[in-house]
Structure formats: C-alpha cells, structure tokens
Coordinates of C-alpha atoms and ligand atoms in Angstrom, one line a residue:
M1395 CA 0.0 0.0 0.0
N1396 CA 1.6 3.2 -1.1
G1397 CA -0.8 6.1 -0.6
R1398 CA 0.1 9.8 -0.3
H1399 CA -1.4 10.2 3.1
S1400 CA -1.0 6.7 4.6
S1401 CA -1.2 5.9 8.3
L1402 CA 1.4 3.2 7.6
K1403 CA 3.9 6.0 6.9
R1404 CA 3.1 8.3 9.8
V1405 CA 6.5 7.8 11.4
D1406 CA 8.3 8.6 8.1
Y1407 CA 6.2 11.8 7.8
L1408 CA 7.0 12.8 11.4
K1409 CA 10.7 12.2 10.8
K1410 CA 10.5 14.3 7.7
L1411 CA 8.8 17.1 9.6
A1412 CA 11.6 16.9 12.2
N1413 CA 14.4 16.8 9.6
E1414 CA 13.6 19.9 7.5
P1415 CA 12.6 23.3 8.9
L1416 CA 9.2 24.4 7.7
D1417 CA 7.9 27.7 6.5
L1418 CA 4.7 27.1 8.5
L1419 CA 3.6 24.7 11.1
V1420 CA -0.1 24.5 11.8
I1421 CA -1.2 23.1 15.1
G1422 CA -4.7 21.5 14.9
G1423 CA -6.3 19.3 12.3
G1424 CA -9.9 20.6 12.4
I1425 CA -11.4 22.6 9.5
T1426 CA -9.5 25.8 10.5
G1427 CA -6.1 24.2 10.5
A1428 CA -6.9 22.1 7.4
G1429 CA -7.9 25.2 5.5
I1430 CA -4.7 27.1 6.5
A1431 CA -2.5 24.1 5.5
L1432 CA -4.3 24.0 2.1
D1433 CA -4.1 27.8 1.5
A1434 CA -0.4 28.0 2.5
A1435 CA 0.7 24.8 0.6
S1436 CA -1.1 25.9 -2.5
R1437 CA 0.7 29.2 -2.5
G1438 CA 4.1 27.5 -2.3
L1439 CA 5.0 27.5 1.4
K1440 CA 6.5 24.4 3.0
V1441 CA 3.8 23.4 5.4
G1442 CA 3.4 20.9 8.2
L1443 CA 0.3 20.2 10.3
V1444 CA 0.0 18.2 13.5
E1445 CA -3.2 17.0 15.2
K1446 CA -3.3 15.5 18.6
Q1447 CA -6.3 13.3 18.1
D1448 CA -7.8 12.2 14.7
F1449 CA -8.4 14.8 12.1
A1450 CA -11.7 16.6 12.8
Q1451 CA -12.1 14.8 16.1
G1452 CA -12.6 18.2 17.9
T1453 CA -15.5 20.5 17.0
S1454 CA -15.2 19.8 13.2
S1455 CA -17.0 16.5 13.4
R1456 CA -19.6 17.7 15.9
S1457 CA -21.4 20.6 14.2
T1458 CA -24.9 20.9 12.7
K1459 CA -23.2 20.1 9.4
L1460 CA -24.7 23.0 7.4
I1461 CA -22.8 25.3 5.1
H1462 CA -24.9 28.3 6.2
G1463 CA -26.0 31.1 4.0
G1464 CA -25.9 33.4 7.0
L1465 CA -29.6 34.0 7.8
R1466 CA -28.6 34.5 11.4
Y1467 CA -26.1 37.3 10.5
L1468 CA -28.9 39.1 8.6
K1469 CA -30.9 39.3 11.7
Q1470 CA -27.9 40.8 13.5
G1471 CA -27.5 43.4 10.6
E1472 CA -24.2 42.0 9.4
L1473 CA -24.8 42.4 5.7
K1474 CA -21.2 42.1 4.7
L1475 CA -20.9 38.7 6.4
V1476 CA -24.1 37.5 4.7
R1477 CA -22.6 38.3 1.4
E1478 CA -19.3 36.7 2.3
V1479 CA -20.7 33.4 3.5
G1480 CA -23.1 33.2 0.6
R1481 CA -20.2 33.5 -1.8
E1482 CA -18.2 30.9 0.2
R1483 CA -21.1 28.5 0.0
A1484 CA -21.2 28.8 -3.8
I1485 CA -17.5 28.2 -4.0
L1486 CA -17.6 25.1 -1.7
Y1487 CA -20.6 23.7 -3.7
R1488 CA -18.5 24.0 -6.9
N1489 CA -15.3 22.6 -5.3
A1490 CA -16.8 19.7 -3.3
P1491 CA -20.2 19.0 -4.6
H1492 CA -20.2 15.4 -3.2
I1493 CA -20.3 16.7 0.4
V1494 CA -22.0 20.1 0.0
I1495 CA -25.6 19.4 -1.0
P1496 CA -28.5 21.9 -1.4
E1497 CA -31.5 21.0 0.8
K1498 CA -34.8 22.7 1.2
M1499 CA -35.3 24.3 4.7
L1500 CA -38.6 25.3 6.0
L1501 CA -38.9 28.1 8.5
P1502 CA -42.3 27.9 10.1
L1503 CA -43.8 31.2 11.3
V1504 CA -45.5 30.8 14.6
Q1505 CA -47.3 33.1 17.1
G1506 CA -44.7 34.7 19.4
G1507 CA -41.8 33.2 17.2
T1508 CA -38.5 34.8 16.3
Y1509 CA -39.4 35.7 12.8
G1510 CA -42.6 37.7 11.8
K1511 CA -44.2 37.2 8.4
L1512 CA -43.2 40.4 6.7
A1513 CA -39.7 40.5 8.3
T1514 CA -39.1 36.9 7.1
S1515 CA -40.3 37.6 3.6
V1516 CA -38.2 40.7 3.2
G1517 CA -35.3 39.1 5.2
L1518 CA -35.1 36.0 3.0
W1519 CA -35.5 38.2 -0.1
I1520 CA -32.5 40.3 0.9
Y1521 CA -30.6 37.2 2.0
D1522 CA -31.1 35.6 -1.4
R1523 CA -29.7 38.7 -3.2
L1524 CA -26.8 39.2 -0.8
A1525 CA -25.8 35.6 -0.7
G1526 CA -26.1 35.4 -4.6
V1527 CA -28.7 32.6 -4.4
K1528 CA -29.6 31.2 -7.8
K1529 CA -33.0 32.1 -9.2
E1530 CA -34.4 28.6 -8.9
E1531 CA -33.4 28.4 -5.3
R1532 CA -34.8 31.6 -4.1
R1533 CA -37.2 31.7 -1.1
I1534 CA -40.9 30.9 -1.4
M1535 CA -43.3 32.3 1.2
L1536 CA -46.2 30.0 2.2
N1537 CA -49.5 30.8 3.9
K1538 CA -50.8 28.7 6.8
E1539 CA -52.5 26.0 4.7
E1540 CA -49.5 25.7 2.3
T1541 CA -47.1 25.3 5.3
E1542 CA -49.4 22.6 6.8
A1543 CA -49.4 20.8 3.5
Q1544 CA -45.7 21.1 3.1
E1545 CA -45.1 19.7 6.6
P1546 CA -48.1 18.0 8.1
L1547 CA -46.4 17.1 11.4
L1548 CA -46.1 20.8 12.4
R1549 CA -48.3 21.9 15.2
K1550 CA -51.2 23.9 13.7
D1551 CA -52.6 26.0 16.6
I1552 CA -49.8 28.5 16.5
L1553 CA -48.8 28.3 12.9
K1554 CA -49.1 31.4 10.8
G1555 CA -47.3 30.4 7.6
G1556 CA -43.7 29.6 6.5
G1557 CA -40.7 30.5 4.4
L1558 CA -39.0 27.9 2.2
Y1559 CA -35.4 28.5 1.4
I1560 CA -32.2 26.6 0.5
E1561 CA -29.5 25.6 2.9
Y1562 CA -26.5 23.4 2.1
R1563 CA -25.9 20.2 4.1
T1564 CA -22.4 18.8 4.5
D1565 CA -20.4 16.2 6.4
D1566 CA -18.0 18.3 8.5
A1567 CA -15.5 15.5 9.2
R1568 CA -15.4 14.5 5.6
L1569 CA -15.0 18.1 4.5
T1570 CA -12.1 18.4 6.9
I1571 CA -10.4 15.3 5.6
E1572 CA -10.9 16.3 1.9
V1573 CA -9.3 19.6 2.7
I1574 CA -6.4 17.9 4.4
K1575 CA -5.9 15.5 1.4
T1576 CA -5.9 18.4 -1.0
A1577 CA -3.3 20.2 1.2
V1578 CA -1.2 17.0 1.0
S1579 CA -1.5 17.0 -2.8
F1580 CA 0.2 20.4 -2.7
G1581 CA 3.1 19.0 -0.6
A1582 CA 1.8 19.6 3.0
I1583 CA 2.7 16.9 5.5
C1584 CA -0.2 16.4 7.9
V1585 CA -0.1 13.9 10.8
N1586 CA -2.7 12.9 13.3
Y1587 CA -2.2 11.7 16.9
A1588 CA 0.8 14.1 17.1
E1589 CA 0.4 16.4 20.0
V1590 CA 2.3 19.7 20.6
V1591 CA 3.5 19.4 24.2
E1592 CA 5.9 22.3 24.3
F1593 CA 7.0 25.4 22.4
I1594 CA 10.7 26.0 21.6
Y1595 CA 12.0 29.6 21.7
N1596 CA 15.1 31.4 20.5
E1597 CA 15.6 34.9 22.0
G1598 CA 11.9 35.0 23.0
K1599 CA 10.6 34.1 19.6
V1600 CA 8.9 30.8 19.0
V1601 CA 10.9 28.7 16.5
G1602 CA 9.6 25.2 16.9
V1603 CA 7.6 22.7 18.9
K1604 CA 8.1 19.4 20.7
V1605 CA 5.6 16.9 19.5
T1606 CA 4.6 13.5 21.1
D1607 CA 3.5 10.8 18.8
R1608 CA 0.5 9.5 20.7
I1609 CA 0.6 6.1 19.0
T1610 CA 4.3 5.2 19.5
G1611 CA 5.2 7.5 22.4
S1612 CA 8.2 8.9 20.4
Q1613 CA 9.0 12.6 20.6
Y1614 CA 10.0 14.9 17.7
F1615 CA 11.3 18.5 17.5
I1616 CA 9.9 20.4 14.6
Q1617 CA 11.2 23.8 13.5
A1618 CA 9.2 26.4 11.6
R1619 CA 9.6 30.0 10.7
K1620 CA 5.9 30.7 11.6
I1621 CA 3.6 28.7 13.8
V1622 CA -0.2 29.0 13.8
N1623 CA -2.3 27.8 16.7
A1624 CA -5.6 26.6 15.1
T1625 CA -6.7 24.4 18.0
G1626 CA -10.3 25.7 18.3
P1627 CA -11.6 25.0 21.9
W1628 CA -8.0 24.3 23.0
A1629 CA -6.6 27.6 21.7
D1630 CA -6.3 29.2 25.1
Q1631 CA -4.4 26.1 26.5
L1632 CA -1.7 26.6 23.8
R1633 CA -1.7 30.4 24.4
A1634 CA -1.1 29.6 28.1
K1635 CA 1.8 27.3 27.2
D1636 CA 3.1 30.2 25.2
H1637 CA 2.6 32.5 28.2
S1638 CA 0.5 34.8 26.1
L1639 CA -3.0 34.2 27.5
R1640 CA -3.8 37.8 28.1
G1641 CA -6.7 40.1 26.9
K1642 CA -9.5 38.3 25.1
R1643 CA -10.2 34.7 26.0
L1644 CA -12.3 31.9 24.7
H1645 CA -15.8 31.3 25.9
L1646 CA -16.8 27.7 25.2
T1647 CA -20.4 26.7 24.7
K1648 CA -21.6 23.2 24.1
G1649 CA -24.0 22.1 21.4
V1650 CA -25.7 18.7 21.3
H1651 CA -27.4 16.9 18.5
L1652 CA -29.6 13.8 18.7
V1653 CA -30.2 11.2 16.0
V1654 CA -33.6 9.4 15.7
P1655 CA -34.8 7.0 13.0
N1656 CA -36.6 8.9 10.2
S1657 CA -39.6 6.7 10.8
R1658 CA -40.0 8.5 14.3
L1659 CA -39.7 12.0 12.8
P1660 CA -40.6 11.6 9.1
L1661 CA -40.1 15.2 7.8
N1662 CA -40.4 16.2 4.2
Q1663 CA -37.5 18.6 4.5
S1664 CA -35.2 20.2 7.0
I1665 CA -36.9 22.6 9.5
Y1666 CA -35.5 25.5 11.5
F1667 CA -38.0 26.1 14.2
D1668 CA -38.7 28.1 17.4
V1669 CA -38.3 26.6 20.8
P1670 CA -40.4 28.0 23.7
D1671 CA -37.3 29.6 25.4
G1672 CA -36.8 31.9 22.4
R1673 CA -34.0 30.0 20.7
M1674 CA -34.3 28.2 17.4
I1675 CA -33.2 24.6 16.5
F1676 CA -32.9 22.4 13.4
A1677 CA -34.4 19.1 12.5
I1678 CA -32.6 17.7 9.5
P1679 CA -33.6 14.5 7.7
R1680 CA -30.7 12.6 6.1
D1681 CA -31.2 9.2 4.4
H1682 CA -33.1 7.1 7.0
I1683 CA -32.5 9.2 10.1
T1684 CA -33.3 12.7 11.3
Y1685 CA -31.0 14.7 13.5
I1686 CA -32.1 17.4 15.9
G1687 CA -30.0 20.2 17.4
T1688 CA -28.6 22.1 18.9
T1689 CA -28.4 23.2 22.5
D1690 CA -26.2 26.2 23.4
T1691 CA -25.0 26.2 27.0
N1692 CA -21.8 27.4 28.8
Y1693 CA -19.2 24.7 29.1
H1694 CA -16.7 24.2 31.9
G1695 CA -16.0 20.4 31.6
V1696 CA -13.1 18.5 30.0
I1697 CA -12.5 19.8 26.5
D1698 CA -11.3 16.5 25.1
R1699 CA -14.6 14.7 25.8
P1700 CA -17.8 16.7 25.8
R1701 CA -20.7 14.5 26.8
V1702 CA -24.4 14.7 26.2
T1703 CA -26.3 15.1 29.5
K1704 CA -29.8 14.0 30.4
A1705 CA -30.7 17.7 30.6
D1706 CA -29.6 18.2 27.0
V1707 CA -31.7 15.2 25.9
S1708 CA -34.8 16.4 27.7
Y1709 CA -34.4 20.0 26.3
L1710 CA -34.2 18.8 22.7
L1711 CA -37.0 16.2 23.0
Q1712 CA -39.3 18.7 24.6
A1713 CA -38.6 21.2 21.8
V1714 CA -39.4 18.6 19.1
N1715 CA -42.5 17.4 20.9
H1716 CA -43.7 21.0 21.3
M1717 CA -43.5 21.8 17.6
F1718 CA -44.5 18.3 16.3
P1719 CA -47.1 17.3 18.9
S1720 CA -48.1 14.0 17.3
V1721 CA -44.6 12.3 17.4
H1722 CA -44.1 11.9 21.2
L1723 CA -40.3 11.3 20.9
T1724 CA -38.7 9.7 24.0
E1725 CA -35.2 8.9 25.0
R1726 CA -35.7 5.4 23.8
D1727 CA -36.0 6.7 20.2
I1728 CA -32.4 8.1 20.2
I1729 CA -30.0 6.0 18.2
S1730 CA -27.0 8.2 18.3
S1731 CA -25.8 11.7 19.3
W1732 CA -22.9 14.0 19.4
A1733 CA -21.7 17.0 21.5
G1734 CA -19.4 19.7 20.3
L1735 CA -17.8 22.8 21.7
R1736 CA -18.0 26.2 20.1
P1737 CA -14.7 28.1 20.5
L1738 CA -16.3 31.6 20.8
I1739 CA -14.7 34.8 21.9
H1740 CA -15.8 35.9 25.4
E1741 CA -17.9 39.1 25.6
E1742 CA -18.8 40.4 29.0
G1743 CA -22.4 39.9 30.0
K1744 CA -23.5 38.0 26.9
S1745 CA -25.4 34.7 26.9
P1746 CA -24.2 31.8 24.8
S1747 CA -26.6 32.5 22.0
E1748 CA -25.7 36.2 21.9
L1749 CA -22.0 35.7 21.5
S1750 CA -20.6 36.5 18.0
R1751 CA -19.6 33.7 15.8
K1752 CA -16.9 35.8 14.1
D1753 CA -13.3 34.6 14.0
E1754 CA -10.4 36.6 15.5
I1755 CA -6.6 36.5 15.2
F1756 CA -4.4 36.9 18.3
L1757 CA -0.7 37.8 17.9
S1758 CA 1.6 36.9 20.7
E1759 CA 4.9 38.6 21.5
S1760 CA 6.7 35.3 20.8
G1761 CA 5.3 35.4 17.2
L1762 CA 2.7 32.7 17.7
I1763 CA -0.4 33.4 15.7
T1764 CA -3.7 32.1 17.1
I1765 CA -7.0 32.0 15.2
A1766 CA -10.2 31.2 17.0
G1767 CA -13.9 31.5 16.6
G1768 CA -15.6 31.4 13.2
K1769 CA -17.6 28.8 11.4
L1770 CA -17.1 25.8 9.3
T1771 CA -18.6 27.7 6.4
G1772 CA -16.0 30.5 6.5
F1773 CA -12.9 28.3 6.8
R1774 CA -11.5 29.3 3.4
K1775 CA -11.6 33.0 4.1
M1776 CA -10.2 32.5 7.6
A1777 CA -7.3 30.6 6.1
E1778 CA -6.7 33.3 3.5
R1779 CA -6.5 36.0 6.2
V1780 CA -4.1 33.9 8.3
V1781 CA -1.8 33.0 5.4
D1782 CA -1.8 36.6 4.2
L1783 CA -0.5 37.6 7.6
V1784 CA 2.1 34.8 7.7
I1785 CA 3.4 35.9 4.3
K1786 CA 3.5 39.5 5.4
Q1787 CA 5.6 38.5 8.4
L1788 CA 7.9 36.4 6.3
T1789 CA 9.5 39.3 4.4
D1790 CA 12.3 37.5 2.6
S1791 CA 12.4 37.9 -1.2
E1792 CA 11.4 34.3 -1.9
T1793 CA 8.2 34.5 0.1
I1794 CA 7.2 37.9 -1.3
K1795 CA 7.0 36.3 -4.7
L1796 CA 4.5 33.8 -3.6
K1797 CA 1.1 33.5 -5.3
Q1798 CA -2.1 35.2 -4.0
C1799 CA -4.7 33.0 -2.4
H1800 CA -6.4 30.9 -5.1
T1801 CA -8.2 28.2 -3.1
D1802 CA -11.5 29.3 -4.6
Q1803 CA -10.2 27.7 -7.8
I1804 CA -9.1 24.4 -6.3
P1805 CA -11.4 21.4 -6.4
L1806 CA -11.2 19.5 -3.2
S1807 CA -10.2 15.8 -3.2
G1808 CA -13.3 13.9 -4.3
G1809 CA -14.8 17.0 -5.9
R1810 CA -13.5 16.5 -9.4
F1811 CA -16.8 16.9 -11.3
S1812 CA -17.2 19.4 -14.1
E1813 CA -20.3 20.6 -12.3
P1814 CA -22.4 19.4 -9.3
G1815 CA -25.1 18.1 -11.6
E1816 CA -22.7 15.5 -13.0
I1817 CA -22.9 13.4 -9.8
P1818 CA -26.0 11.4 -10.7
S1819 CA -24.6 10.5 -14.1
Y1820 CA -21.3 9.5 -12.4
I1821 CA -23.2 7.1 -10.2
R1822 CA -25.2 5.7 -13.2
E1823 CA -22.0 5.2 -15.1
L1824 CA -20.4 3.3 -12.2
V1825 CA -23.5 1.1 -11.9
R1826 CA -23.1 0.3 -15.6
V1827 CA -19.3 -0.3 -15.5
Y1828 CA -19.6 -2.7 -12.6
Q1829 CA -22.9 -4.4 -13.5
S1830 CA -21.2 -7.8 -13.7
I1831 CA -20.3 -7.7 -9.9
P1832 CA -23.1 -6.3 -9.2
F1833 CA -22.7 -3.4 -6.7
S1834 CA -26.1 -2.0 -6.0
E1835 CA -27.0 1.6 -6.9
D1836 CA -27.5 2.3 -3.2
Q1837 CA -24.0 1.1 -2.3
I1838 CA -22.4 3.2 -5.1
R1839 CA -24.5 6.2 -4.0
F1840 CA -23.4 5.7 -0.4
L1841 CA -19.7 5.6 -1.4
T1842 CA -20.0 8.6 -3.7
G1843 CA -21.6 10.6 -0.9
L1844 CA -18.5 10.0 1.1
F1845 CA -15.6 9.8 -1.4
G1846 CA -17.0 11.6 -4.4
S1847 CA -14.8 11.3 -7.5
N1848 CA -12.5 8.9 -5.6
T1849 CA -15.2 6.3 -5.5
K1850 CA -14.2 4.6 -8.8
G1851 CA -10.8 3.6 -7.4
I1852 CA -12.5 2.0 -4.3
L1853 CA -14.9 0.1 -6.5
E1854 CA -12.1 -1.1 -8.7
R1855 CA -10.3 -2.5 -5.7
A1856 CA -13.5 -4.0 -4.3
K1857 CA -14.0 -5.8 -7.7
E1858 CA -10.4 -7.1 -7.5
L1859 CA -11.0 -8.5 -4.0
Y1860 CA -14.4 -10.0 -4.9
D1861 CA -13.0 -11.6 -8.0
E1862 CA -10.3 -13.3 -5.9
G1863 CA -13.2 -15.3 -4.5
N1864 CA -12.4 -15.1 -0.8
Y1865 CA -14.9 -12.4 0.1
T1866 CA -18.6 -11.7 -0.1
L1867 CA -19.6 -8.6 -2.0
Q1868 CA -20.2 -6.7 1.3
E1869 CA -16.8 -7.8 2.7
A1870 CA -15.0 -6.8 -0.5
L1871 CA -16.6 -3.4 -0.4
I1872 CA -15.8 -2.7 3.2
L1873 CA -12.3 -3.9 2.8
A1874 CA -11.7 -1.7 -0.2
E1875 CA -13.1 1.2 1.7
L1876 CA -10.9 0.4 4.7
E1877 CA -7.7 0.1 2.6
Y1878 CA -8.5 3.4 0.9
T1879 CA -9.0 5.3 4.2
I1880 CA -5.8 3.7 5.7
N1881 CA -3.8 4.5 2.7
E1882 CA -5.1 7.9 1.7
E1883 CA -6.9 9.3 4.8
M1884 CA -4.6 8.2 7.6
V1885 CA -7.1 6.0 9.4
T1886 CA -5.2 4.4 12.3
N1887 CA -7.9 2.7 14.3
I1888 CA -11.5 1.4 14.2
S1889 CA -13.0 4.7 15.5
D1890 CA -11.3 6.8 12.9
F1891 CA -12.9 4.6 10.2
L1892 CA -16.4 4.1 11.6
I1893 CA -16.9 7.4 13.2
R1894 CA -15.1 10.2 11.3
R1895 CA -14.4 8.8 7.8
T1896 CA -17.7 7.1 7.2
G1897 CA -20.1 8.5 9.8
R1898 CA -21.5 4.9 10.4
S1899 CA -21.6 5.4 14.2
Y1900 CA -23.8 8.4 13.8
F1901 CA -25.9 7.7 10.8
Y1902 CA -25.8 3.9 9.9
R1903 CA -25.6 2.4 13.4
E1904 CA -27.8 -0.5 12.4
S1905 CA -25.2 -1.6 9.8
L1906 CA -22.6 -2.1 12.6
N1907 CA -23.3 -5.7 13.5
P1908 CA -20.7 -7.7 15.5
E1909 CA -19.6 -9.7 12.4
M1910 CA -18.8 -6.6 10.5
I1911 CA -16.9 -5.0 13.4
Q1912 CA -15.0 -8.3 13.8
F1913 CA -14.1 -8.3 10.1
I1914 CA -12.8 -4.8 10.3
Q1915 CA -10.8 -5.5 13.4
D1916 CA -9.2 -8.6 11.9
K1917 CA -8.3 -6.8 8.7
M1918 CA -6.8 -3.8 10.5
S1919 CA -4.8 -6.1 12.8
A1920 CA -3.4 -7.8 9.7
I1921 CA -2.6 -4.5 8.0
F1922 CA -1.0 -2.9 11.0
G1923 CA 0.5 -6.1 12.6
W1924 CA -1.3 -5.6 15.9
D1925 CA -0.7 -8.1 18.6
E1926 CA -3.7 -9.5 20.5
E1927 CA -3.4 -6.9 23.3
R1928 CA -3.3 -4.0 20.9
K1929 CA -6.2 -5.5 18.9
A1930 CA -8.4 -5.8 22.0
E1931 CA -7.5 -2.3 23.2
N1932 CA -8.5 -0.9 19.8
L1933 CA -11.8 -2.6 19.9
R1934 CA -12.4 -1.5 23.5
K1935 CA -11.7 2.1 22.7
F1936 CA -14.1 2.0 19.7
E1937 CA -16.9 0.3 21.7
E1938 CA -16.5 2.8 24.5
E1939 CA -16.9 5.8 22.2
H1940 CA -19.6 4.2 20.1
R1941 CA -21.6 3.4 23.3
S1942 CA -21.1 6.9 24.7
F1943 CA -23.4 8.2 21.8
V1944 CA -26.4 6.5 23.4
E1945 CA -25.4 6.8 27.1
F1946 CA -26.4 10.1 28.6
V1947 CA -24.8 11.4 31.8
E1948 CA -26.2 13.4 34.7
H1949 CA -23.2 15.8 34.8
E1950 CA -20.8 17.1 32.2
D1951 CA -17.7 15.9 34.0
E1952 CA -18.8 12.2 34.4
Ligands
FAD601 P1 -11.6 22.0 16.0 O1 -12.4 21.3 15.0 O2 -11.9 21.7 17.4 O3 -10.0 21.6 15.8 C1 -9.0 21.9 16.7 C2 -8.1 20.7 16.7 O4 -6.9 21.1 17.4 C3 -8.7 19.5 17.4 O5 -8.9 18.5 16.5 C4 -7.7 19.2 18.5 O6 -7.6 17.8 18.8 C5 -6.4 19.9 18.0 N1 -5.5 20.2 19.1 C6 -5.8 20.7 20.3 N2 -4.6 20.8 21.0 C7 -3.6 20.3 20.3 C8 -2.2 20.1 20.5 N3 -1.6 20.5 21.6 N4 -1.5 19.6 19.5 C9 -2.1 19.2 18.3 N5 -3.4 19.4 18.1 C10 -4.2 19.9 19.0 N6 -20.3 26.0 11.6 C11 -20.9 26.0 10.4 O7 -20.4 26.6 9.5 N7 -22.1 25.3 10.2 C12 -22.8 24.7 11.2 O8 -23.8 24.1 10.9 C13 -22.2 24.7 12.5 N8 -22.8 24.1 13.5 C14 -22.2 24.0 14.7 C15 -22.8 23.3 15.7 C16 -22.2 23.1 16.9 C17 -22.9 22.4 18.0 C18 -20.9 23.6 17.1 C19 -20.2 23.3 18.4 C20 -20.3 24.3 16.1 C21 -20.9 24.5 14.9 N9 -20.3 25.3 13.9 C22 -20.9 25.3 12.6 C23 -19.0 25.9 14.0 C24 -17.9 25.0 13.5 O9 -18.1 23.6 13.7 C25 -16.6 25.4 14.2 O10 -16.4 26.7 14.0 C26 -15.4 24.6 13.6 O11 -15.6 23.2 13.5 C27 -14.1 24.9 14.4 O12 -13.0 24.2 13.8 P2 -11.6 24.4 14.4 O13 -10.7 23.7 13.4 O14 -11.3 25.8 14.7 O15 -11.6 23.6 15.8

C-alpha cells in the first residue's frame, strides 16, 4: 500500500517534519487548521500540520453540518458577512459537490416566534440577493395552509405560515479530511495523533515545537519560521503554554445533536423552528435518520470529551414534541448523538446564543499566531486571512514572490466533477461499468456521498477483491473502503474509520453488526501487525466511544 497520506507512513512523515525546517507549522487538524494548510501549501509554502487526536475529532465532526447562507447574520444586521458566507457557500458547492448538498429548509412562522411574516419575507429576499442565491433556489413564502401541506407534522394551533429557502448540508468530518488530502496533494505533511506538548524559543521568539506521537510515544522536534495555533476550543491552552494568554479569551459553549430514525420523525425537508425559550433549532432528515439540534450552554467540563447530559436530551426532546405534537419522541428513540464545543470569543455579560460567531486572530509577543472563533462555512476566508498575515511577516524575497490565495479555484479531493449536476450520471456510469459484480446503486451512492470522484478507485479494488473469490460482496466493499482510508486518509484505528471517515456510528448504526466489526478489526490487525493486546485495546476504545453516543450522563464531568 503506497498512498500519499497513509497511516502506515506516519513515522516517516514525522521524521520528515523533524528533519527539515518548515515555513509554516499548523497546530490543529480541524477545519480551520486544514484550511490554513491548504491555502499555504497551494501558495508554495513548505507546510506541516500536527493534530493530537484524529483529524476533525474536535469540533469539526460535531457541528450541525450545514454550510450556512448566514440568515442569522442578517438578523444581526451583518450584511457584509451574509454576502461573504453566501459567496463561500457557492465556492464550496463548486469545489466539493459530493459533500455540499443543497437542501430545502422550512422556517415555520408561529405566534410569538423569532421571525414575523413580513420580516421573514423581506429578510429572505435580501438574504437571497446578498448571498447570490440562484433564481431557482430563491425563497418561497407560504401561507398557513400551504405550510401545513408542506409539513403535516407541524403543530397547527400557533402556525401562521412559513418560508422555504435553501441551505446546504455537509459532512463536517469528511469536508475536513478532503481539505487535508488536498493540502497533502500540494506537498503539505499532515499527521494525526501528534500532540504539541511544548514550544521551543530562541531569544523570546517561538521557533519550533516538541511533539509527542500518541501512537508510538516517540518525541520529535519540529522547527518552523511561523507557527499557527488553530486548535479551536484548545486555543487558550496553547496560548497559556506560550505565556501569552492575556486580553481576550475563549468562551466555550456546548451544542448537542440527537439522532432518531426517520420513521420516528418523518419530515419532508429540514426545518428551522422556534423553541419555547426563544431559541431556534434544526431538525434535519438525512437518508433514513433525522437529527435534531442544537443546544447552546456554557461549558466548563473536560475539553477532550464533551458529553451529552440527560438535561440536553430532555431539552431537545421537549422542543421537538412541542413543535411536532403527534410524534411523542422519547429517550428510547435516540439511536446516536454528538456533543461539540464552540470556540467563541468571550464578551462580558452576553449569553451563549448572543456571542458573536466571528473569528479573531491573536498575535503573541513570541510570534505565535492564534486563530479562534468562526464557522465551518467560512474556513477558506479565515485561512486566506491567516496566510496573508504569515506571508506579510515572512518578508524574505522568496516569500514575497508567492502567489495570491487561489483556493477558490481548487477542487477538493473527491470533488473532481465538471459541475455538481454531474454526480447522478457519475453514479449511473459506475453502476453500468460494474454491472457484472453487481454493486447496488445504493452502495455506489453511499460511497459517492463519502468519497465523491475517488469512488471509482475504491470500487475497482472491491472488484479485484471480490474476483479473488475469498470475500462476499459486502466484505470486498468494506475492505476496499478500509484500505483506501488507511492509505489515503490516515485511518489508524476502528474509531477513525467508523466514526469520522464514514459516519457509520452516527448515521448507519444498524449496519454495525458484530460480524462486520470483527471483520474490520481482523483486517486492521493484519494490515498494522497488531498483537492480541493491541487488537483488544483498539476494539475496547471504539466500543466505549460508540456506546457513549447513546449513554447520557447526569453531569458534564462524568
Ligand atoms: P476543532 O475542529 O476543534 O479543531 C481543533 C483541533 O486542534 C482539534 O482536533 C484538537 O484535537 C487539536 N489540538 C488541540 N490541542 C492540540 C495540540 N496540543 N497539538 C495538536 N493538536 C491539538 N459551523 C458551520 O459553518 N455550520 C454549522 O452548521 C455549524 N454548526 C455548529 C454546531 C455546533 C454544536 C458547534 C459546536 C459548532 C458549529 N459550527 C458550525 C462551528 C464549527 O463547527 C466550528 O467553527 C469549527 O468546526 C471549528 O473548527 P476548528 O478547526 O477551529 O476547531
């Protein structure tokens, strides 16, 4: 196996990072760090990125998974921001259409709700124009009867009408890994399970870091001309290590999502609806499940492991049962969940929901650059601002000649389609090419939804394995997928594969039967040469994390 971003070569990559001084080291492999690595590498800088867990294991796999058009910013009067995120959304749709998918969103207008009829109509009209929404996707206002027909499960006594508009759904963890892979294709070296434990200084300026490989325990020293701290909720921990935690600080708030079978909340489209306490939450159908979220509460627990509490569950279930009175959801309906931390900037006296979602850059006297706040949606622009700053600070003649940011023109890994509308014909073509096997259309659609234009390579390998005669079709497919993600997406354990690369623990939990998990565990053991102890430890860790998605705690710090 000889991929460009293979977990079998992690140690080689770490040695390489330690051997040659970099122009830029990025700390943190969430969407922010990934975006910076891509921007910098594509402009010609020599870039490294280290992530202490798996890529996207922090907030970037725990969001509402929407590429927002910025409706919320419109309400706050931030017109410039609405225009920027609208433009970003269009760019992402063009560059990664397999994971950025337009979906209808219904905003029900209710008595005492956040949005009034006229304000919504005008607001969505302005939003469409500012965000550059295509004509066919522009908002439609509905009266009460039309809204009821559009979504029969909505409660009727308080309903006044509705607004239908378009939002874009994504898979945050896959978006992050596709950005990382694209950065790697431009020469960046990105390694997971590599934790920055110390900064190294020369005359008060930060010139490198000490990194611990959390898989082997080895330590490495990496030198870089500039270092960016893109560690989201952990950003203040690194600023403290750098002795520069002064002035503005992070304010972490927790957001929880619950997953229920689609049959228990069978919505016709996504809904953004009012909650009695004045907030608004989403219910988003996706294949055969619907997910609901989010909460927004101050967080003081352990950053590495935010948990869903019983109070979070009860808040979200009550909210759904209030707006959809016939469904009677209970805790027993929940098949998965996730909790994420928003790395917001603290503002005195503001409640979690009032805090700005804008990003901010902090410069330390040591030269460390920290970026925090922001949204998944705006990652490309955040990266552009950071890399502009890095280049401004690296004033040597070589760096000055570097290209301007051009990530808007770079298709992400898996996004190599001439236009988004090509995906259905790509799937049809794969069904045709492999009709002798025969992979089902559903299987091919599932893979294309994860891997986009990289799917063909996976199917080709699955065909090879199937033709060898040792595997069932299902086994050949899962093994090809596993090999691909080990080889090209740095999967190092069962959790990386089943949680963040393929979302099975969240969205396809029923497919995870003991035989399949055993098969994956055996194959990984053979590929990585695990002994029995390591094999058992790996399974135990996965089972613990997988179980935690349906086990709700009384207190955050349990
Ligand atoms: P993270 O993803 O947390 O990445 C930081 C990384 O740094 C982590 O992976 C961590 O392990 C690593 N790290 C920490 N310390 C070290 C160290 N010492 N060495 C090496 N690595 C280290 N945005 C949207 O656009 N749309 C949405 O729908 C949306 N919904 C949201 C819903 C919720 C509930 C939340 C919490 C956020 C939502 N957001 C949304 C915001 C968005 O998810 C975040 O802004 C974004 O994911 C933050 O990414 P990040 O890379 O800055 O942080």
